[in-house]
Coordinates of C-alpha atoms and ligand atoms in Angstrom, one line a residue:
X333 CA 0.0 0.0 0.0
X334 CA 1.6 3.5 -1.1
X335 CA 1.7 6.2 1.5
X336 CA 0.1 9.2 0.8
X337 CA 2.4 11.7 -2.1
X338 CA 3.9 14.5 -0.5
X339 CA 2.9 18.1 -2.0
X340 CA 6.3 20.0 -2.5
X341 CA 6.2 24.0 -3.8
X342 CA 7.1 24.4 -7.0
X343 CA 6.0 27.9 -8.4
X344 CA 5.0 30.1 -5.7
X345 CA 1.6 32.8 -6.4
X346 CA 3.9 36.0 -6.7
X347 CA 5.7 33.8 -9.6
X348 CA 2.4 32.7 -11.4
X349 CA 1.2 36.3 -11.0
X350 CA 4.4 37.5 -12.5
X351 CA 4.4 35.1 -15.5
X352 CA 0.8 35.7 -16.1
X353 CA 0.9 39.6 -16.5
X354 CA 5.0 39.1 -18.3
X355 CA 2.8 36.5 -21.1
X356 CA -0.4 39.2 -21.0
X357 CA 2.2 41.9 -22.1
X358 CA 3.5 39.8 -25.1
X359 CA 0.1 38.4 -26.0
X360 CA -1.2 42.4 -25.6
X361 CA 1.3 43.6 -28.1
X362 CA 0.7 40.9 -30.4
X363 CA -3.2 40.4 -30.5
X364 CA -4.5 44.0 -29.6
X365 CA -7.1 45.1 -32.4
X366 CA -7.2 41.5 -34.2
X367 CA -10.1 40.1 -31.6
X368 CA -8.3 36.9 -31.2
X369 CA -9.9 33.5 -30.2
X370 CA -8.7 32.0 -27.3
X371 CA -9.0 28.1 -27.0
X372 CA -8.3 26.9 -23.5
X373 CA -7.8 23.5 -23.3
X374 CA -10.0 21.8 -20.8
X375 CA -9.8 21.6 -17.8
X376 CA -6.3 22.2 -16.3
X377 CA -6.1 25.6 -18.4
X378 CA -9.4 27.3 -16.3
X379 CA -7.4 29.1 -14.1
X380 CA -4.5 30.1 -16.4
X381 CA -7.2 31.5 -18.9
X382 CA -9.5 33.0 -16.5
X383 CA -6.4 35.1 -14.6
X384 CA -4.6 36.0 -18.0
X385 CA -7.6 37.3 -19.8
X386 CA -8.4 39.5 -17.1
X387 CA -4.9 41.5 -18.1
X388 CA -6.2 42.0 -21.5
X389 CA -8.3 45.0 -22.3
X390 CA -9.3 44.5 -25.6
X391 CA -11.9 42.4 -27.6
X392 CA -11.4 38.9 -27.9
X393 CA -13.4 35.6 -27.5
X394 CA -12.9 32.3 -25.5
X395 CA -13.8 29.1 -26.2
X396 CA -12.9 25.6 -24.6
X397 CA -12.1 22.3 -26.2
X398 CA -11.4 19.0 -24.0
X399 CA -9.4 16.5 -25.1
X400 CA -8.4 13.0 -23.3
X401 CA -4.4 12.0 -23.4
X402 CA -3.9 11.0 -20.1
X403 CA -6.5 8.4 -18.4
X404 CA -6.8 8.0 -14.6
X405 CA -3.3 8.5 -12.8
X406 CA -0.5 9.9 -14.4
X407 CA 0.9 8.1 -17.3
X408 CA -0.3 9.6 -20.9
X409 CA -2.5 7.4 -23.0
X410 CA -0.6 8.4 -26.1
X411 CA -3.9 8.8 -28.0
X412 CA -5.1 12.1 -27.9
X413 CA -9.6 12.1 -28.5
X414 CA -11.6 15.6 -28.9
X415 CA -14.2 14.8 -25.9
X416 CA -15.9 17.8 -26.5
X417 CA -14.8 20.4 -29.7
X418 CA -15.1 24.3 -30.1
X419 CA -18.6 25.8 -30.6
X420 CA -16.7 28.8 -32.6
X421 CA -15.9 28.6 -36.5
X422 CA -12.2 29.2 -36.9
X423 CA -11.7 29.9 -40.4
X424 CA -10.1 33.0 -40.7
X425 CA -9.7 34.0 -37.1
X426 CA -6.2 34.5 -35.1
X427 CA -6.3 31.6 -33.0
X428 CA -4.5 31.6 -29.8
X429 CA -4.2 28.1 -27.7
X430 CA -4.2 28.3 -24.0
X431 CA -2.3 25.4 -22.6
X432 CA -1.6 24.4 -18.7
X433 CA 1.3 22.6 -19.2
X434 CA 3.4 21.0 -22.4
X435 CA 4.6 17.4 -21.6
X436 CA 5.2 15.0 -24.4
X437 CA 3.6 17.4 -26.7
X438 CA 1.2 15.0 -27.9
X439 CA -1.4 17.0 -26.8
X440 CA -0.6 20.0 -28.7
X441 CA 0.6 19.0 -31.4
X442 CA -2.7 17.0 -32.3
X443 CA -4.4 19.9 -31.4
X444 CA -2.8 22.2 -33.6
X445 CA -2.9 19.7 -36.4
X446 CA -6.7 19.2 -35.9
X447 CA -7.5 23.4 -35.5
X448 CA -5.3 23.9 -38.4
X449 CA -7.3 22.0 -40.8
X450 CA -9.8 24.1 -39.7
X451 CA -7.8 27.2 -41.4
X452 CA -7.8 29.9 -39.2
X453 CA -5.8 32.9 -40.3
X454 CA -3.0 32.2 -37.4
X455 CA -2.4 30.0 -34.9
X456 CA -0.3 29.9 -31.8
X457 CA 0.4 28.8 -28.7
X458 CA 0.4 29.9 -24.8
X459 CA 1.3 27.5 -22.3
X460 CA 2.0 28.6 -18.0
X461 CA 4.3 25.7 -17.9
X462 CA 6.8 23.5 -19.9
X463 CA 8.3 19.7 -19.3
X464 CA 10.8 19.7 -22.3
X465 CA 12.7 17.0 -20.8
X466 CA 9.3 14.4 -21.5
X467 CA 8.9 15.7 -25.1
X468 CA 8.0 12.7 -27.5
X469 CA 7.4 15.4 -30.7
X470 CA 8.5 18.8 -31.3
X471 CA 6.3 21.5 -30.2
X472 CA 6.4 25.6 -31.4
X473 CA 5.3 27.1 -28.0
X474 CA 5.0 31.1 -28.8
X475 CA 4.1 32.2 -25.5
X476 CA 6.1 29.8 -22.8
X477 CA 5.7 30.7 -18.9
X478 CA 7.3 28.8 -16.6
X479 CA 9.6 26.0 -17.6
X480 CA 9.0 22.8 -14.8
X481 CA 11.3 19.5 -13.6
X482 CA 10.1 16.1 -14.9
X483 CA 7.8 16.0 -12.2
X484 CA 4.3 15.4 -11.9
X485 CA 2.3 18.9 -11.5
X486 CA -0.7 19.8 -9.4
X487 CA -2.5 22.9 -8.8
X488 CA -3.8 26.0 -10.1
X489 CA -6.0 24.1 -12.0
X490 CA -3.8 20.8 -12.2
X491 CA -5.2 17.8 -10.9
X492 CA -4.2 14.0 -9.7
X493 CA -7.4 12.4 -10.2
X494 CA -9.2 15.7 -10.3
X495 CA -8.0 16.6 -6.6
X496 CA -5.7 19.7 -6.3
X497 CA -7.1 22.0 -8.8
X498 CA -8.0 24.7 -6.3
X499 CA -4.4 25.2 -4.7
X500 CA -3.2 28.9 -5.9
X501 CA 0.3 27.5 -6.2
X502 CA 1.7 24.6 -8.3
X503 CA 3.8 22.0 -6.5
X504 CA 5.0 18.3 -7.9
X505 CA 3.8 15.4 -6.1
X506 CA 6.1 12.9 -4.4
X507 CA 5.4 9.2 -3.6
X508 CA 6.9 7.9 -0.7
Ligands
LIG954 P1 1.2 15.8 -23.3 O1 0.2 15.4 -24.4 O2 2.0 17.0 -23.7 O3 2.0 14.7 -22.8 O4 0.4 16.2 -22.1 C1 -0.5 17.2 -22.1 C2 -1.5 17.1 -21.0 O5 -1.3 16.1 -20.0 C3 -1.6 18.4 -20.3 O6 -2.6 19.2 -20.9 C4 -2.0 18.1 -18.9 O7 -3.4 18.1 -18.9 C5 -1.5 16.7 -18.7 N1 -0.2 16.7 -18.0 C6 1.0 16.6 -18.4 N2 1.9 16.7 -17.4 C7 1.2 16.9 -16.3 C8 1.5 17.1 -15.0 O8 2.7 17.1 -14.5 N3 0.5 17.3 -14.1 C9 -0.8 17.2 -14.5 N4 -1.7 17.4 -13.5 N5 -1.2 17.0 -15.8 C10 -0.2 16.9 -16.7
LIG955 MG1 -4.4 19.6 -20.2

């Protein structure tokens, strides 16, 4: 029988704040007078989205997409499903993805294969966190926040079977 994981700090709130207005500024100076949509990927991006859209003050749109890659646990799937696609048309809009965190790149890159088919006239990605030790394929990330350990990541809208999503901070989980 496994002990219970320890919760160790990772990123600390005055660092997510920090990274959260530094990626607003970019995507700001970038996006401003183009009324981008923004795709979060469901759910682990909630928070990230909801905080960094708040910095931008100009029009834009959010939608949500949720797609399956990892399965109960921790371990990817390798087989990335839509669960549940984008209300929004695409074609010809500046499409911005809003990522929690960029492991293998599975995720991501079958996303941006499957939106770009949709032909929107740009498409990029944001993402609060980055494991580019785990990558299986090569990922563009245009807006990159905080680059993370090969550890496994909970909080600020991170889960381990759907528990620790409401911590304000990130931290890595440790098994004993
Ligand atoms: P990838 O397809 O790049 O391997 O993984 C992408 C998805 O797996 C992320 O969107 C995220 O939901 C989940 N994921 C990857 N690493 C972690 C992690 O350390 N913690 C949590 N909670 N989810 C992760
Ligand atoms: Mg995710």
């Amino acid at each position: 029988m496994n002990a219970e994981p320890e919760l160790h700090i990772l990123f600390t709130k005055k660092e997510i704040k920090a990274t959260v207005g530094r990626l607003a500024a970019e995507i700001s100076r970038d996006y401003r007078g183009k009324n981008p949509l923004l795709i979060g990927i469901l759910k682990g991006s909630f928070l990230f989205l909801a905080d960094l859209i708040r910095h931008l003050d100009f029009p834009l749109e959010v939608d949500f997409i949720r797609l399956s890659s990892y399965g109960k646990g921790k371990e990817t799937l390798g087989k990335v499903k839509v669960v549940q696609g984008i209300k929004s048309s695409i074609q010809g809009r500046e499409v911005l993805i809003i990522e929690d965190i960029v492991d293998t790149g599975l995720t991501t890159a079958f996303l941006i294969d499957y939106l770009r088919k949709k032909k929107p006239a740009s498409l990029k990605l944001c993402t609060l966190t980055d494991k580019p030790s785990r990558r299986q394929v090569p990922v563009t990330i245009d807006y990159l926040g905080l680059t993370a350990p090969n550890k496994f990541l909970v909080g600020y809208g991170l889960d381990c079977d759907e528990k620790f999503r409401n911590l304000p901070e990130v931290y890595y989980l440790e098994e004993n």
